[in-house]
Amino acid sequence: MGMTDILSLLGGLALFLYGMHMMSNGLEAAAGNRMKSILEKLTSNRIKGVLVGAVITAVIQSSSATTVM
C-alpha cells in the first residue's frame, strides 16, 4: 500500500464525511422540527427504534442516510 493509496483513502473518507454533513444539514433545513417529532414518536423505545431503523434502511437501501436522520 503506497502513499497514493493512503491519500486516496483519506480523500475518499473526507469526501464521504463532508457529504454526510451536507445531507444532514439539508434534511434538517427541509424537515426540521417536523421530522424530529415524527422520529421521536417512532423511536419511543429501543426495540421500536431498532425495528424502525431496520425498515427505513431496507426501504432506502442506505444505512448512511438512516444514520443521518
mmCIF file of N, CA and C in Angstrom:
data_model
loop_
_atom_site.group_PDB
_atom_site.id
_atom_site.type_symbol
_atom_site.label_atom_id
_atom_site.label_comp_id
_atom_site.label_asym_id
_atom_site.label_seq_id
_atom_site.Cartn_x
_atom_site.Cartn_y
_atom_site.Cartn_z
ATOM 1 N N MET A 1 0.856 -1.172 0.000
ATOM 2 C CA MET A 1 0.000 0.000 0.000
ATOM 3 C C MET A 1 0.899 1.231 0.000
ATOM 4 N N GLY A 2 0.851 1.951 -1.085
ATOM 5 C CA GLY A 2 1.710 3.106 -1.223
ATOM 6 C C GLY A 2 1.070 4.380 -0.701
ATOM 7 N N MET A 3 1.839 5.442 -0.798
ATOM 8 C CA MET A 3 1.385 6.744 -0.328
ATOM 9 C C MET A 3 0.160 7.215 -1.116
ATOM 10 N N THR A 4 0.108 6.908 -2.406
ATOM 11 C CA THR A 4 -1.027 7.299 -3.236
ATOM 12 C C THR A 4 -2.309 6.631 -2.751
ATOM 13 N N ASP A 5 -2.205 5.356 -2.378
ATOM 14 C CA ASP A 5 -3.372 4.631 -1.874
ATOM 15 C C ASP A 5 -3.871 5.235 -0.565
ATOM 16 N N ILE A 6 -2.954 5.570 0.304
ATOM 17 C CA ILE A 6 -3.324 6.148 1.598
ATOM 18 C C ILE A 6 -3.988 7.507 1.402
ATOM 19 N N LEU A 7 -3.418 8.331 0.532
ATOM 20 C CA LEU A 7 -4.006 9.643 0.262
ATOM 21 C C LEU A 7 -5.378 9.517 -0.395
ATOM 22 N N SER A 8 -5.526 8.550 -1.286
ATOM 23 C CA SER A 8 -6.828 8.313 -1.914
ATOM 24 C C SER A 8 -7.856 7.877 -0.882
ATOM 25 N N LEU A 9 -7.450 7.014 0.029
ATOM 26 C CA LEU A 9 -8.338 6.553 1.089
ATOM 27 C C LEU A 9 -8.767 7.712 1.984
ATOM 28 N N LEU A 10 -7.823 8.531 2.395
ATOM 29 C CA LEU A 10 -8.139 9.673 3.252
ATOM 30 C C LEU A 10 -9.009 10.699 2.528
ATOM 31 N N GLY A 11 -8.709 10.931 1.260
ATOM 32 C CA GLY A 11 -9.520 11.858 0.472
ATOM 33 C C GLY A 11 -10.945 11.354 0.299
ATOM 34 N N GLY A 12 -11.082 10.069 0.028
ATOM 35 C CA GLY A 12 -12.412 9.473 -0.104
ATOM 36 C C GLY A 12 -13.192 9.547 1.192
ATOM 37 N N LEU A 13 -12.523 9.275 2.306
ATOM 38 C CA LEU A 13 -13.172 9.347 3.613
ATOM 39 C C LEU A 13 -13.614 10.778 3.918
ATOM 40 N N ALA A 14 -12.745 11.736 3.622
ATOM 41 C CA ALA A 14 -13.089 13.143 3.857
ATOM 42 C C ALA A 14 -14.285 13.557 3.002
ATOM 43 N N LEU A 15 -14.305 13.128 1.757
ATOM 44 C CA LEU A 15 -15.418 13.454 0.866
ATOM 45 C C LEU A 15 -16.718 12.812 1.359
ATOM 46 N N PHE A 16 -16.637 11.573 1.825
ATOM 47 C CA PHE A 16 -17.804 10.879 2.374
ATOM 48 C C PHE A 16 -18.341 11.617 3.595
ATOM 49 N N LEU A 17 -17.465 11.985 4.521
ATOM 50 C CA LEU A 17 -17.896 12.682 5.731
ATOM 51 C C LEU A 17 -18.484 14.051 5.411
ATOM 52 N N TYR A 18 -17.907 14.738 4.445
ATOM 53 C CA TYR A 18 -18.446 16.030 4.017
ATOM 54 C C TYR A 18 -19.847 15.851 3.427
ATOM 55 N N GLY A 19 -20.021 14.823 2.613
ATOM 56 C CA GLY A 19 -21.329 14.536 2.033
ATOM 57 C C GLY A 19 -22.366 14.226 3.098
ATOM 58 N N MET A 20 -21.971 13.462 4.120
ATOM 59 C CA MET A 20 -22.880 13.147 5.225
ATOM 60 C C MET A 20 -23.279 14.423 5.968
ATOM 61 N N HIS A 21 -22.320 15.290 6.168
ATOM 62 C CA HIS A 21 -22.586 16.563 6.849
ATOM 63 C C HIS A 21 -23.563 17.418 6.036
ATOM 64 N N MET A 22 -23.324 17.500 4.741
ATOM 65 C CA MET A 22 -24.193 18.298 3.875
ATOM 66 C C MET A 22 -25.605 17.708 3.819
ATOM 67 N N MET A 23 -25.703 16.381 3.763
ATOM 68 C CA MET A 23 -27.007 15.735 3.724
ATOM 69 C C MET A 23 -27.759 15.968 5.034
ATOM 70 N N SER A 24 -27.048 15.917 6.135
ATOM 71 C CA SER A 24 -27.659 16.162 7.441
ATOM 72 C C SER A 24 -28.200 17.582 7.521
ATOM 73 N N ASN A 25 -27.406 18.539 7.077
ATOM 74 C CA ASN A 25 -27.851 19.940 7.080
ATOM 75 C C ASN A 25 -29.050 20.149 6.160
ATOM 76 N N GLY A 26 -29.033 19.507 5.010
ATOM 77 C CA GLY A 26 -30.143 19.632 4.069
ATOM 78 C C GLY A 26 -31.433 19.051 4.615
ATOM 79 N N LEU A 27 -31.335 17.871 5.237
ATOM 80 C CA LEU A 27 -32.526 17.260 5.838
ATOM 81 C C LEU A 27 -33.065 18.104 6.980
ATOM 82 N N GLU A 28 -32.169 18.647 7.768
ATOM 83 C CA GLU A 28 -32.597 19.485 8.891
ATOM 84 C C GLU A 28 -33.296 20.743 8.392
ATOM 85 N N ALA A 29 -32.759 21.342 7.346
ATOM 86 C CA ALA A 29 -33.373 22.552 6.796
ATOM 87 C C ALA A 29 -34.714 22.241 6.133
ATOM 88 N N ALA A 30 -34.810 21.087 5.479
ATOM 89 C CA ALA A 30 -36.036 20.736 4.767
ATOM 90 C C ALA A 30 -37.155 20.305 5.703
ATOM 91 N N ALA A 31 -36.818 19.506 6.702
ATOM 92 C CA ALA A 31 -37.866 18.936 7.552
ATOM 93 C C ALA A 31 -37.878 19.536 8.949
ATOM 94 N N GLY A 32 -36.711 19.812 9.482
ATOM 95 C CA GLY A 32 -36.587 20.455 10.780
ATOM 96 C C GLY A 32 -37.325 19.780 11.909
ATOM 97 N N ASN A 33 -38.127 20.560 12.612
ATOM 98 C CA ASN A 33 -38.818 20.080 13.809
ATOM 99 C C ASN A 33 -39.855 19.007 13.511
ATOM 100 N N ARG A 34 -40.449 19.060 12.340
ATOM 101 C CA ARG A 34 -41.471 18.064 11.995
ATOM 102 C C ARG A 34 -40.864 16.667 11.947
ATOM 103 N N MET A 35 -39.721 16.531 11.270
ATOM 104 C CA MET A 35 -39.066 15.228 11.185
ATOM 105 C C MET A 35 -38.617 14.770 12.569
ATOM 106 N N LYS A 36 -38.122 15.696 13.353
ATOM 107 C CA LYS A 36 -37.664 15.355 14.699
ATOM 108 C C LYS A 36 -38.808 14.794 15.538
ATOM 109 N N SER A 37 -39.966 15.431 15.478
ATOM 110 C CA SER A 37 -41.099 14.943 16.275
ATOM 111 C C SER A 37 -41.600 13.590 15.769
ATOM 112 N N ILE A 38 -41.594 13.384 14.459
ATOM 113 C CA ILE A 38 -42.003 12.089 13.902
ATOM 114 C C ILE A 38 -41.045 10.993 14.347
ATOM 115 N N LEU A 39 -39.743 11.262 14.266
ATOM 116 C CA LEU A 39 -38.756 10.261 14.680
ATOM 117 C C LEU A 39 -38.833 9.983 16.173
ATOM 118 N N GLU A 40 -39.120 10.996 16.974
ATOM 119 C CA GLU A 40 -39.268 10.779 18.417
ATOM 120 C C GLU A 40 -40.444 9.856 18.709
ATOM 121 N N LYS A 41 -41.535 10.022 17.975
ATOM 122 C CA LYS A 41 -42.700 9.155 18.170
ATOM 123 C C LYS A 41 -42.410 7.728 17.707
ATOM 124 N N LEU A 42 -41.717 7.598 16.568
ATOM 125 C CA LEU A 42 -41.435 6.271 16.018
ATOM 126 C C LEU A 42 -40.391 5.498 16.812
ATOM 127 N N THR A 43 -39.570 6.207 17.559
ATOM 128 C CA THR A 43 -38.484 5.546 18.287
ATOM 129 C C THR A 43 -38.618 5.760 19.786
ATOM 130 N N SER A 44 -39.830 5.649 20.291
ATOM 131 C CA SER A 44 -40.076 5.919 21.709
ATOM 132 C C SER A 44 -39.429 4.896 22.643
ATOM 133 N N ASN A 45 -39.180 3.676 22.178
ATOM 134 C CA ASN A 45 -38.415 2.718 22.978
ATOM 135 C C ASN A 45 -37.368 2.046 22.095
ATOM 136 N N ARG A 46 -36.444 1.343 22.694
ATOM 137 C CA ARG A 46 -35.294 0.803 21.952
ATOM 138 C C ARG A 46 -35.691 -0.219 20.896
ATOM 139 N N ILE A 47 -36.570 -1.126 21.246
ATOM 140 C CA ILE A 47 -36.960 -2.174 20.295
ATOM 141 C C ILE A 47 -37.666 -1.555 19.093
ATOM 142 N N LYS A 48 -38.564 -0.645 19.369
ATOM 143 C CA LYS A 48 -39.271 0.057 18.299
ATOM 144 C C LYS A 48 -38.272 0.833 17.429
ATOM 145 N N GLY A 49 -37.287 1.462 18.052
ATOM 146 C CA GLY A 49 -36.270 2.210 17.322
ATOM 147 C C GLY A 49 -35.443 1.333 16.401
ATOM 148 N N VAL A 50 -35.051 0.152 16.901
ATOM 149 C CA VAL A 50 -34.267 -0.782 16.082
ATOM 150 C C VAL A 50 -35.090 -1.250 14.886
ATOM 151 N N LEU A 51 -36.343 -1.599 15.129
ATOM 152 C CA LEU A 51 -37.204 -2.069 14.039
ATOM 153 C C LEU A 51 -37.447 -0.977 12.999
ATOM 154 N N VAL A 52 -37.731 0.231 13.456
ATOM 155 C CA VAL A 52 -37.953 1.343 12.526
ATOM 156 C C VAL A 52 -36.676 1.625 11.733
ATOM 157 N N GLY A 53 -35.528 1.614 12.402
ATOM 158 C CA GLY A 53 -34.257 1.836 11.713
ATOM 159 C C GLY A 53 -33.973 0.777 10.667
ATOM 160 N N ALA A 54 -34.261 -0.485 10.992
ATOM 161 C CA ALA A 54 -34.046 -1.576 10.038
ATOM 162 C C ALA A 54 -34.959 -1.445 8.828
ATOM 163 N N VAL A 55 -36.215 -1.099 9.067
ATOM 164 C CA VAL A 55 -37.163 -0.944 7.958
ATOM 165 C C VAL A 55 -36.769 0.228 7.064
ATOM 166 N N ILE A 56 -36.427 1.356 7.665
ATOM 167 C CA ILE A 56 -36.033 2.523 6.868
ATOM 168 C C ILE A 56 -34.782 2.213 6.052
ATOM 169 N N THR A 57 -33.811 1.538 6.676
ATOM 170 C CA THR A 57 -32.587 1.171 5.962
ATOM 171 C C THR A 57 -32.901 0.237 4.803
ATOM 172 N N ALA A 58 -33.787 -0.734 5.018
ATOM 173 C CA ALA A 58 -34.155 -1.669 3.951
ATOM 174 C C ALA A 58 -34.873 -0.960 2.810
ATOM 175 N N VAL A 59 -35.725 -0.015 3.145
ATOM 176 C CA VAL A 59 -36.504 0.680 2.117
ATOM 177 C C VAL A 59 -35.622 1.603 1.287
ATOM 178 N N ILE A 60 -34.784 2.408 1.935
ATOM 179 C CA ILE A 60 -33.977 3.366 1.169
ATOM 180 C C ILE A 60 -32.610 2.816 0.791
ATOM 181 N N GLN A 61 -32.291 1.594 1.242
ATOM 182 C CA GLN A 61 -31.053 0.898 0.884
ATOM 183 C C GLN A 61 -29.797 1.707 1.200
ATOM 184 N N SER A 62 -29.826 2.435 2.305
ATOM 185 C CA SER A 62 -28.654 3.210 2.689
ATOM 186 C C SER A 62 -28.619 3.388 4.199
ATOM 187 N N SER A 63 -27.716 2.683 4.846
ATOM 188 C CA SER A 63 -27.592 2.845 6.293
ATOM 189 C C SER A 63 -27.023 4.216 6.629
ATOM 190 N N SER A 64 -26.243 4.780 5.720
ATOM 191 C CA SER A 64 -25.692 6.113 5.952
ATOM 192 C C SER A 64 -26.795 7.158 6.011
ATOM 193 N N ALA A 65 -27.738 7.084 5.109
ATOM 194 C CA ALA A 65 -28.849 8.035 5.119
ATOM 195 C C ALA A 65 -29.693 7.872 6.370
ATOM 196 N N THR A 66 -29.876 6.627 6.806
ATOM 197 C CA THR A 66 -30.635 6.381 8.030
ATOM 198 C C THR A 66 -29.921 6.968 9.226
ATOM 199 N N THR A 67 -28.616 6.836 9.268
ATOM 200 C CA THR A 67 -27.831 7.374 10.375
ATOM 201 C C THR A 67 -27.950 8.888 10.445
ATOM 202 N N VAL A 68 -27.952 9.547 9.305
ATOM 203 C CA VAL A 68 -28.066 10.999 9.263
ATOM 204 C C VAL A 68 -29.392 11.462 9.826
ATOM 205 N N MET A 69 -30.447 10.691 9.567
ATOM 206 C CA MET A 69 -31.765 11.058 10.084
ATOM 207 C C MET A 69 -31.752 11.034 11.583
#
